[in-house]
Amino acid sequence: MADALNIGLSGLLAAQRSLATTSHNISNVNTPGYSRQRTLQSAPMPDVFGNGFFGRGVQTNTTERIHDTFLETRLREAETEHGRLRSFDDFASQLDELLASEEGGLSVTLQGFFDALQEVSTNPSSIPARQVLLNEAENLSSRFKYIDRRVQAMDGDLNRRVETTVQDINTLAREIADLNEAIVLNSGRGGGNPPNDLLDQRENALRELSRLTRVSTVAQDDGALNVFIGNGQSLVVGKLASTLTTIPDADNPAILDVAYDLNGTQVPIGRLLQGGELGGLFDVHDQLLDAVGLELDRVATVLGETMNAQHRKGVDLNGDLGSDLFTITSGEIVHSTGNTGTATLSLNVTDYSALKAASYTMRYDGTNYSLVSDLDGSSVSGAGPSLSLDGFSVTVGAGAVAGDRFQIKPTGNGAEKLSVKLTDLSKVAVGAPLDVSAGSANVNSARLGSVVIDDAGNANLKRPVRLTFHESPASFDVVDVTSGTSLASGVAYTTGDTYSVNGWTLTIGQAPKEGDQFTVGPTVSASGDNRNADLMAQLRQQPLIEGRSDFQQTYASMVGRIGAVARQSHATTQAQARLTEQASAARESVSGVNLDEEAVNLARFQQSYQASAQVIQMGSSLFQTLIGVLRG
Amino acid sequence: MTRISSSFYFERMKAELGRQQTALARNQEQIGTGKKLLRPSDDPAASARLLDIKQSVASLKQYRENGVHAEQRLGMEETTLESVTELLQRVQTLAVAASNSAIQSEETRAAYAAEVRERLEALVDLGNTRNGDGEFLFSGFKGKTMPFVKQGDTVIYQGDQGRPSVHVGPDREVAVGDSGDAVFMRSRDGNGQVTVGAAAGNTGTGVIDPATVVDAAATTTADYEVVFTSSTTFDVVNTTTSATVLAAQTFVDGSAFEFDGLSVSISGTPANGDRFTVSPSRSVSVFKTLQDFIDTLDAPNSTVQEKTRYKQDMASVLSNLEQAQDHMLRTRASVGARLNAVDTTDDDSEAALAQLSVTMSEIEDLDYAEAISQMQFRLTTLEAVQKTFVNLQNTTLIGQLRF
């Protein structure tokens, strides 16, 4: 009887414990990262009598979480990848959106500018056409600035995101360290039983952390979990958490790097932090913003300079040679913050059509300099002081120390710096400075070809030069008309040959007759001369960028490239979202709370509780019966 | 059997509804804008191509505008040159009449001279035609400079030899004008290859007939002089080299003699010491030809020498007028060819534009039927998801159990 009472009581208590666990599960149905728990029970050591073993009821052993470490790790890895893709995709979408709008893009303004040039070429004497040209040039420069600022604003956004992400990492590291401490303490206090809810909390924090950056963990015997980031930098060791900080990137002060405190020294580790939202953010600058910024800078600079070069070869309404139409950048050189030397660099673009949309890194090893393209890895090296690559050359001044590093962007700030220099309408160089006129006594009405200006800076450019032709042998004499000095005589030629002097080149298209004279001299008050405007308008479709594409094509292919990256990023982000969902479903299928299941458990434990109560009732009535007999 | 956790079920429902709604919003945006491509990422290659096509369309439109401009300028030049041709024809008629000495009198010559003077004024006016923008048509690049002004009896050209041209196609540049120098100042004298004349002091009645080229290869660029050494003999001297080409030739009235690829004849009776010149054709201005005509008509015409001079000069005027008309016809032919080129290029551009519009529409325009049926499909899916959610909501065990 006493046994029945004790056994009934043990059943009652066990059912109570299980009911409490089920209730705990039900109430935590919406707690993130919660793992359902169950109370384990077993039959205790039975009593031994001569006639056999007699059970002593039930005992509860422990309450455990239903949990799969492998699934948890898989979910964490999926979250890391998803975090990386998602933060990258955020920016890719923004950029995609920016380049999508026709009004926001460069194409329309580029067309407007060249249309205006063409209009000036068609109506060279029209003042309104010139006004429109300058307005369109202004529009073009502000459009470059606008897009550039939007891209820079995204760089600013990026920096803020990096900062908040680093703060979140620090908070989570602290949380994990605190939980470590609590877990170690409570494991001891609980006599080795697992502090389930604390473990869940720590795993939840770890999962949030792995969404931000890739982590690896090592479990300690005392229940603490050590967390490592990058390539082994410890973030949490036991109850100690490290603090990450943000510092300006050594090579590009405009963007932020992440630093790790190593015995008091701030070591930049940004490039090591792969994966997670932070990893995605670092990819954004390299793969998206930098690519767009460099391309815009290049198109702006090459456009500005080729326009300037052609404009300088023309003459304005006063007959003066053209000046620069645009102001362009002089490039950008960043001295790495770690440099110990004092050398400064000077940059000189030698061939605008060879420039690439790239940045370059220059290093000094104590004897040699090396200049490496960040874009394709092509490089040159030498003892200096000058190195040339991709259409520009860099000259290093004295004072470089081994290990010094420089970041070079030949067209850096190009989009921001492009501005219209010319304001005076009459100074638009629409005409060409030189014209060929046939002597009035020429026997034949042969025309020579046109004159091409090679060097507008030649001091003798506008000195009239007379060519007198002879038939046998086919040759000509060249005389400076003003001074009467002979520049050349008896120059043999065949039709189609060119002759260059004083910074210009003349093509001899038709064979003149004996004694024919042609004078190459300055064009005077030629308001109808559209030759230079026409040449400028033709630059629209010249392959001036790397000898392959015109300005519009270069912009379009950049839009296409970014579009492709964004498309790829959308697709992989969506795919990864599904994978993460699946990993989460797998974890949930083991650890998640199912209310129906808990309802069944509730019913089950309620029944066993009721049954145990019956056992006690029965024991009690047995006892009463016995008492009655004894009384009787 | 996979367990489904309750909270995860809700999470997944949320995600599913979100996905459906995102897709619907995109559908709606497409229908609203009528564009298939909303962002470059929708189809990066097509987006880049679209930008290129738009540039091509814009530049083709600009080229067509240039073409219109070129047509206007060239049309104007053509009209002007037509008037010039008509004017020259009239002067030619007068010259033919005036060279018929049988019907000449002082008065008829004066009347002719008066008309030719009028015509010369008219020709200068034609040369100074302005285009719609108020720029002179024939002053080369110096659009604001009046090309032709009379100084005394000479018309001088003040423009330059520039030939403005515009692009009417990517690789098609068309000269939209010709300088006044080329049009009016560079007609050829003589027969276009060689010209003849008589010296001022000739005393005989010999008139040199227009020379002809019989052997082009043998011609030189030198000037020649036929010098009569007596009334029946003459020498031919190359005055450039001072070499005697033919010596002591016997003169036969109207009989041709040849030297250096040229055939020359002299009619009438030259006197000893008379000289005739034979030179390569040179440029002569149309104005000068008319002025020469006037001067010839105005010259005294009573002595035998004067009448011979008249005859000789009228022959020059006639051949120069013929050359002037040829020159105008050639210029007009060149203008016509350029107008034609502009037309052809414009047709090409129009065809290309039509083609590009089709391509552009194919790339970016939305197929409404497809988009709407897609939207319908998505709406149905969304409704289905919502309905199953509501139904499942009502079937939880917790709700059924009574403890």
CSV table of C-alpha atoms in Angstrom, one decimal, chain A residues 4 19 30 34 40 59 87 104 121 131 181-182 189 196 233 242 298 306 314 323 331 400 416 464 500-501 509 529 540:
chain,number,residue,atom,x,y,z
A,4,ALA,CA,1.4,2.0,-4.3
A,19,LEU,CA,3.3,18.9,-18.1
A,30,ASN,CA,7.4,32.1,-30.9
A,34,TYR,CA,14.1,28.1,-28.9
A,40,LEU,CA,13.4,12.3,-19.7
A,59,GLN,CA,12.0,9.1,-11.7
A,87,SER,CA,23.7,43.2,-48.2
A,104,GLY,CA,19.0,59.7,-64.4
A,121,SER,CA,28.2,72.6,-87.2
A,131,GLN,CA,24.3,79.1,-76.6
A,181,GLU,CA,29.9,33.0,-18.2
A,182,ALA,CA,26.3,32.2,-17.3
A,189,ARG,CA,25.1,24.8,-10.2
A,196,ASN,CA,18.9,24.6,-22.0
A,233,GLN,CA,41.2,36.2,-34.9
A,242,SER,CA,37.2,41.6,-28.3
A,298,ARG,CA,37.3,57.7,-67.4
A,306,THR,CA,39.4,64.9,-76.6
A,314,GLY,CA,39.8,75.3,-84.2
A,323,SER,CA,41.1,77.3,-75.7
A,331,GLY,CA,44.1,62.4,-61.6
A,400,ALA,CA,60.7,56.7,-51.0
A,416,GLU,CA,33.4,65.3,-60.3
A,464,PRO,CA,50.9,81.6,-94.8
A,500,SER,CA,53.6,68.5,-93.0
A,501,VAL,CA,55.0,71.8,-91.9
A,509,GLY,CA,44.6,64.9,-103.6
A,529,ASP,CA,33.4,77.9,-91.5
A,540,ARG,CA,30.5,61.2,-81.0
